[in-house]
Short mmCIF file of C-alpha atoms in Angstrom, two decimals:
data_model
loop_
_atom_site.label_atom_id
_atom_site.label_comp_id
_atom_site.label_asym_id
_atom_site.label_seq_id
_atom_site.Cartn_x
_atom_site.Cartn_y
_atom_site.Cartn_z
CA UNK A 1 63.36 72.55 75.10
CA UNK A 2 61.22 75.63 76.54
CA UNK A 3 62.56 79.12 76.75
CA UNK A 4 64.81 80.64 79.47
CA UNK A 5 62.70 82.02 82.53
CA UNK A 6 59.49 79.84 81.17
CA UNK A 7 58.68 78.29 84.14
CA UNK A 8 59.27 81.59 86.46
CA UNK A 9 57.08 83.37 83.84
CA UNK A 10 54.22 80.92 84.37
CA UNK A 11 54.29 80.49 87.98
CA UNK A 12 54.16 84.40 88.08
CA UNK A 13 51.18 84.40 86.45
CA UNK A 14 49.82 81.67 87.88
CA UNK A 15 49.55 83.61 91.44
CA UNK A 16 47.06 86.40 90.06
CA UNK A 17 43.51 85.76 91.54
CA UNK A 18 41.74 87.05 88.71
CA UNK A 19 38.31 86.62 90.32
CA UNK A 20 39.63 89.35 93.35
CA UNK A 21 41.26 91.09 90.66
CA UNK A 22 37.88 91.85 89.04
CA UNK A 23 35.68 92.07 92.23
CA UNK A 24 38.23 94.95 93.61
CA UNK A 25 39.04 96.73 89.92
CA UNK A 26 36.44 95.92 87.66
CA UNK A 27 38.12 95.74 83.74
CA UNK A 28 41.67 94.58 84.38
CA UNK A 29 43.36 94.54 81.06
CA UNK A 30 46.76 95.73 80.65
CA UNK A 31 46.86 97.07 77.02
CA UNK A 32 50.37 99.25 76.26
CA UNK A 33 50.34 103.05 76.42
CA UNK A 34 46.91 102.58 77.56
CA UNK A 35 45.08 103.27 81.31
CA UNK A 36 42.68 101.43 83.39
CA UNK A 37 39.91 102.04 83.93
CA UNK A 38 38.70 102.39 87.41
CA UNK A 39 35.11 102.68 88.85
CA UNK A 40 35.97 104.67 91.82
CA UNK A 41 33.60 104.00 94.90
CA UNK A 42 34.40 106.08 98.17
CA UNK A 43 33.74 103.52 100.75
CA UNK A 44 34.15 104.42 104.31
CA UNK A 45 36.37 102.49 106.44
CA UNK A 46 33.32 100.84 109.07
CA UNK A 47 34.68 100.38 112.36
CA UNK A 48 32.19 98.21 113.19
CA UNK A 49 32.85 95.43 110.04
CA UNK A 50 34.73 93.32 111.60
CA UNK A 51 31.66 92.32 113.84
CA UNK A 52 29.71 91.50 110.97
CA UNK A 53 28.45 88.31 110.60
CA UNK A 54 28.35 89.00 106.73
CA UNK A 55 27.78 92.01 104.25
CA UNK A 56 26.47 91.68 100.95
CA UNK A 57 25.30 94.15 98.04
CA UNK A 58 22.27 92.61 96.83
CA UNK A 59 22.54 94.95 93.72
CA UNK A 60 25.20 96.63 91.87
CA UNK A 61 24.42 100.23 92.31
CA UNK A 62 21.88 100.38 95.78
CA UNK A 63 21.32 98.83 98.85
CA UNK A 64 23.99 96.92 101.41
CA UNK A 65 22.57 94.58 103.62
CA UNK A 66 24.96 93.51 107.14
CA UNK A 67 23.99 90.81 109.44
CA UNK A 68 25.90 90.03 112.96
CA UNK A 69 25.31 93.88 113.79
CA UNK A 70 22.86 95.42 116.38
CA UNK A 71 21.80 98.69 115.97
CA UNK A 72 21.05 99.28 119.54
CA UNK A 73 24.71 98.84 120.50
CA UNK A 74 26.65 100.77 117.69
CA UNK A 75 29.02 103.67 119.00
CA UNK A 76 28.67 107.67 118.01
CA UNK A 77 31.45 106.35 115.76
CA UNK A 78 30.26 103.67 114.50
CA UNK A 79 26.77 105.78 113.95
CA UNK A 80 28.49 108.51 111.79
CA UNK A 81 30.41 105.13 109.55
CA UNK A 82 26.83 103.68 109.09
CA UNK A 83 25.23 107.08 107.57
CA UNK A 84 28.25 107.50 105.15
CA UNK A 85 27.41 103.82 103.83
CA UNK A 86 24.00 104.95 103.79
CA UNK A 87 24.90 108.26 101.73
CA UNK A 88 26.86 106.06 99.02
CA UNK A 89 24.69 102.71 98.65
CA UNK A 90 21.13 104.91 99.59
CA UNK A 91 20.17 101.74 101.56
CA UNK A 92 21.12 99.78 104.43
CA UNK A 93 19.16 96.44 105.60
CA UNK A 94 19.34 94.94 109.17
CA UNK A 95 17.54 91.83 110.23
CA UNK A 96 16.40 90.42 113.73
CA UNK A 97 16.93 93.67 115.52
CA UNK A 98 16.64 94.45 119.06
CA UNK A 99 16.43 97.96 118.76
CA UNK A 100 12.99 98.95 120.51
CA UNK A 101 11.29 102.81 119.73
CA UNK A 102 13.03 104.30 122.63
CA UNK A 103 16.29 103.56 121.53
CA UNK A 104 15.78 104.63 117.35
CA UNK A 105 14.97 108.07 118.94
CA UNK A 106 18.16 108.63 121.07
CA UNK A 107 19.68 106.97 117.76
CA UNK A 108 18.50 109.19 115.39
CA UNK A 109 18.84 112.13 117.49
CA UNK A 110 22.41 111.49 116.72
CA UNK A 111 22.30 113.06 113.22
CA UNK A 112 19.63 116.03 113.54
CA UNK A 113 16.57 116.99 114.94
CA UNK A 114 13.69 114.54 115.19
CA UNK A 115 11.16 115.17 112.38
CA UNK A 116 7.89 115.31 113.93
CA UNK A 117 5.37 114.64 111.09
CA UNK A 118 2.57 117.59 110.03
CA UNK A 119 -0.69 115.72 110.04
CA UNK A 120 0.11 112.25 111.37
CA UNK A 121 -0.78 110.95 115.19
CA UNK A 122 1.75 109.13 116.96
CA UNK A 123 2.36 107.03 119.90
CA UNK A 124 1.39 108.54 123.14
CA UNK A 125 4.97 110.79 124.58
CA UNK A 126 6.27 109.79 121.13
CA UNK A 127 5.61 112.47 118.91
CA UNK A 128 8.34 111.99 116.82
CA UNK A 129 7.61 108.22 115.60
CA UNK A 130 5.29 107.59 112.45
CA UNK A 131 3.68 104.44 112.76
CA UNK A 132 2.90 101.93 110.20
CA UNK A 133 -0.11 99.74 110.29
CA UNK A 134 -1.98 98.44 107.69
CA UNK A 135 -4.21 95.27 107.69
CA UNK A 136 -7.06 93.42 105.49
CA UNK A 137 -9.13 96.88 107.07
CA UNK A 138 -7.05 99.55 105.20
CA UNK A 139 -8.18 99.55 101.95
CA UNK A 140 -11.60 100.56 103.70
CA UNK A 141 -9.85 103.28 105.76
CA UNK A 142 -7.76 104.53 103.25
CA UNK A 143 -11.42 105.04 101.13
CA UNK A 144 -13.28 106.86 104.01
CA UNK A 145 -10.43 109.14 104.67
CA UNK A 146 -8.76 110.50 101.99
CA UNK A 147 -10.98 109.05 99.09
CA UNK A 148 -7.68 106.90 98.15
CA UNK A 149 -8.70 103.55 96.36
CA UNK A 150 -5.93 101.21 96.57
CA UNK A 151 -7.09 98.92 94.85
CA UNK A 152 -7.43 101.51 91.45
CA UNK A 153 -3.76 102.82 92.26
CA UNK A 154 -1.08 102.51 90.31
CA UNK A 155 2.22 100.73 92.28
CA UNK A 156 4.42 103.05 90.70
CA UNK A 157 2.88 106.07 91.98
CA UNK A 158 3.89 105.43 95.16
CA UNK A 159 7.31 106.37 94.85
CA UNK A 160 8.45 109.22 97.47
CA UNK A 161 11.07 110.87 99.59
CA UNK A 162 10.05 111.32 103.00
CA UNK A 163 7.76 114.97 103.68
CA UNK A 164 9.99 116.49 100.77
CA UNK A 165 7.08 119.46 100.78
CA UNK A 166 8.86 120.39 103.59
CA UNK A 167 11.18 123.37 104.36
CA UNK A 168 13.88 121.38 106.09
CA UNK A 169 13.13 117.64 104.58
CA UNK A 170 14.36 114.61 106.57
CA UNK A 171 18.00 113.33 105.78
CA UNK A 172 17.90 109.85 107.48
CA UNK A 173 14.95 107.48 107.77
CA UNK A 174 14.99 104.70 110.13
CA UNK A 175 12.07 102.29 109.52
CA UNK A 176 11.55 98.60 111.75
CA UNK A 177 8.96 96.30 111.10
CA UNK A 178 7.87 94.30 113.63
CA UNK A 179 5.24 92.05 113.40
CA UNK A 180 2.51 117.62 101.24
CA UNK A 181 -0.98 119.36 100.70
CA UNK A 182 -2.46 116.09 99.73
CA UNK A 183 -2.05 114.95 103.25
CA UNK A 184 -2.92 118.37 104.74
CA UNK A 185 -6.75 118.09 103.11
CA UNK A 186 -6.56 113.92 104.19
CA UNK A 187 -6.23 115.08 107.76
CA UNK A 188 -8.59 118.17 107.48
CA UNK A 189 -11.32 115.55 106.63
CA UNK A 190 -11.00 113.21 109.09
CA UNK A 191 -10.19 115.96 111.79
CA UNK A 192 -7.30 115.14 112.70
CA UNK A 193 -4.25 117.63 113.83
CA UNK A 194 -2.14 120.01 111.35
CA UNK A 195 0.83 121.06 113.05
CA UNK A 196 2.49 123.60 110.69
CA UNK A 197 0.43 126.18 108.54
CA UNK A 198 3.10 126.15 106.03
CA UNK A 199 3.30 122.93 104.03
CA UNK A 200 4.36 124.04 100.92
CA UNK A 201 8.09 124.54 99.80
CA UNK A 202 10.53 125.38 96.88
CA UNK A 203 13.66 122.89 96.50
CA UNK A 204 15.65 121.83 93.62
CA UNK A 205 14.85 119.40 91.33
CA UNK A 206 18.57 118.19 91.46
CA UNK A 207 20.07 118.39 95.05
CA UNK A 208 23.76 117.96 96.43
CA UNK A 209 24.31 115.65 99.06
CA UNK A 210 26.53 117.40 101.60
CA UNK A 211 28.71 114.66 102.63
CA UNK A 212 29.64 112.91 99.59
CA UNK A 213 29.45 115.52 97.44
CA UNK A 214 27.17 113.54 94.43
CA UNK A 215 24.13 115.67 93.42
CA UNK A 216 21.44 113.43 92.36
CA UNK A 217 17.18 113.78 91.41
CA UNK A 218 14.75 115.18 94.17
CA UNK A 219 11.95 114.93 92.55
CA UNK A 220 8.49 111.97 93.07
CA UNK A 221 5.21 111.67 91.86
CA UNK A 222 3.49 112.54 95.14
CA UNK A 223 4.85 115.64 95.97
CA UNK A 224 6.79 117.60 93.41
CA UNK A 225 4.02 119.61 91.64
CA UNK A 226 5.91 122.40 89.25
CA UNK A 227 8.90 123.50 87.91
CA UNK A 228 9.04 127.23 89.10
CA UNK A 229 9.89 129.36 86.08
CA UNK A 230 7.95 127.37 83.24
CA UNK A 231 4.68 126.91 81.80
CA UNK A 232 2.79 123.80 82.90
CA UNK A 233 3.05 122.71 79.92
CA UNK A 234 6.83 122.52 80.04
CA UNK A 235 6.98 121.98 83.62
CA UNK A 236 4.47 118.65 83.46
CA UNK A 237 6.56 117.34 80.51
CA UNK A 238 9.82 116.92 81.73
CA UNK A 239 8.64 115.95 85.25
CA UNK A 240 6.80 113.33 83.96
CA UNK A 241 9.65 112.28 81.58
CA UNK A 242 11.52 112.47 85.31
CA UNK A 243 8.66 110.30 86.78
CA UNK A 244 9.18 108.02 84.06
CA UNK A 245 13.01 107.32 84.58
CA UNK A 246 12.34 107.28 88.55
CA UNK A 247 9.73 104.58 88.21
CA UNK A 248 11.26 102.51 85.37
CA UNK A 249 14.65 102.20 86.77
CA UNK A 250 14.84 98.74 87.64
CA UNK A 251 18.66 98.98 87.28
CA UNK A 252 18.75 101.47 90.47
CA UNK A 253 15.83 99.55 92.51
CA UNK A 254 15.94 97.65 94.78
CA UNK A 255 13.01 95.62 96.61
CA UNK A 256 13.06 94.15 100.44
CA UNK A 257 11.57 91.22 101.51
CA UNK A 258 10.51 92.03 105.50
CA UNK A 259 10.62 90.16 108.03
CA UNK A 260 10.18 90.29 111.77
CA UNK A 261 12.52 92.66 113.39
CA UNK A 262 13.85 93.66 110.28
CA UNK A 263 15.13 97.64 110.17
CA UNK A 264 15.70 99.78 107.07
CA UNK A 265 18.01 102.80 107.11
CA UNK A 266 17.95 105.18 104.04
CA UNK A 267 18.79 108.41 102.63
CA UNK A 268 15.82 110.56 101.69
CA UNK A 269 18.45 113.46 100.01
CA UNK A 270 19.39 110.18 97.12
CA UNK A 271 16.64 107.62 97.15
CA UNK A 272 12.57 106.75 96.96
CA UNK A 273 10.98 104.48 98.66
CA UNK A 274 7.17 102.62 97.58
CA UNK A 275 5.30 100.73 100.19
CA UNK A 276 4.06 98.07 98.02
CA UNK A 277 0.58 96.51 99.36
CA UNK A 278 0.47 93.28 97.94
CA UNK A 279 0.12 91.48 101.37
CA UNK A 280 -3.48 93.14 102.52
CA UNK A 281 -5.72 90.23 101.81
CA UNK A 282 -2.80 88.32 103.38
CA UNK A 283 -2.26 89.65 107.07
CA UNK A 284 -1.70 92.90 109.22
CA UNK A 285 2.19 94.60 108.54
CA UNK A 286 3.55 97.13 112.07
CA UNK A 287 6.08 99.09 112.06
CA UNK A 288 7.75 102.67 113.14
CA UNK A 289 9.80 104.80 112.03
CA UNK A 290 11.81 107.98 113.38
CA UNK A 291 13.57 110.34 110.72
CA UNK A 292 16.31 113.02 111.47
CA UNK A 293 15.35 116.51 110.16
CA UNK A 294 18.46 117.31 107.21
CA UNK A 295 19.70 120.51 105.79
CA UNK A 296 17.48 122.70 103.51
CA UNK A 297 18.14 121.14 99.88
CA UNK A 298 21.03 123.00 97.52
CA UNK A 299 22.54 122.65 94.55
CA UNK A 300 26.69 123.14 94.12
CA UNK A 301 27.40 123.83 90.75
CA UNK A 302 30.43 121.76 91.24
CA UNK A 303 28.97 118.48 92.12
CA UNK A 304 29.08 115.29 90.18
CA UNK A 305 26.43 112.38 90.10
CA UNK A 306 27.56 109.41 91.36
CA UNK A 307 28.09 107.45 87.76
CA UNK A 308 30.02 110.49 86.45
CA UNK A 309 32.31 110.09 89.40
CA UNK A 310 32.72 106.49 89.22
CA UNK A 311 33.70 106.83 85.44
CA UNK A 312 36.58 109.32 85.64
CA UNK A 313 40.33 107.54 84.44
CA UNK A 314 42.28 107.60 87.99
#
């Protein structure tokens, strides 16, 4: 005969949805006189999630993909929610977007004044728009203008945060695909415009995000030249280690498969991105981006990394 209340206890346990608990809480086993370690994630209360068809994270540490929403129709409150989500997830992807370049320009103005690239051209009447256009002639064009041979380029060398050499570099970038000093030298060699006389800036190699309060590395192989106050040998040693950490960090990287009318929105404060030219022998890729400027990079000595915050006891 079963002990008293056995059935009631069994029924109560059977009601637990362990899969759901694991998703929400992580490690959920309870031990006497111990705390449960909960990984904290400050997810925004998105006002538009109820209208999305599907929201998924392609990896645990970076990126979210949202289906069923049109960026062209977001309210200002929804734009704010999106910016917070991008700050936390690094990048958010959308597919089948109808937003055009003029709508995107107004969309991006919601955040900050738009960045105008120091050396690149732009579509007529749209100086804030940076065009992405690569095709089967790209290899020859790059070599003739800047002396860059993409055949000899290591793909890992392409990691960068947009124009971090500016005094006030960008925050968000919106890039839609629809079918530094080096850049200044290349512009001069090609006879193109250089809009600003100053193209060198000093920024902290660890910066704090003004919204989340999280700190993150702010370095990249393309634009970061040296660490102030260190010898060249010391600076190169530290930077090369950090570059290796950045390019080899497959646990915090994601690769997105572009489709026509796909859009990526990323936060340059906390991410690097890398264009992979493995399609040049196949066909063309065209798109454009708009990029609001953000605050001058700074480090709050009291800020913590996302990892440390996530591992605190609650």
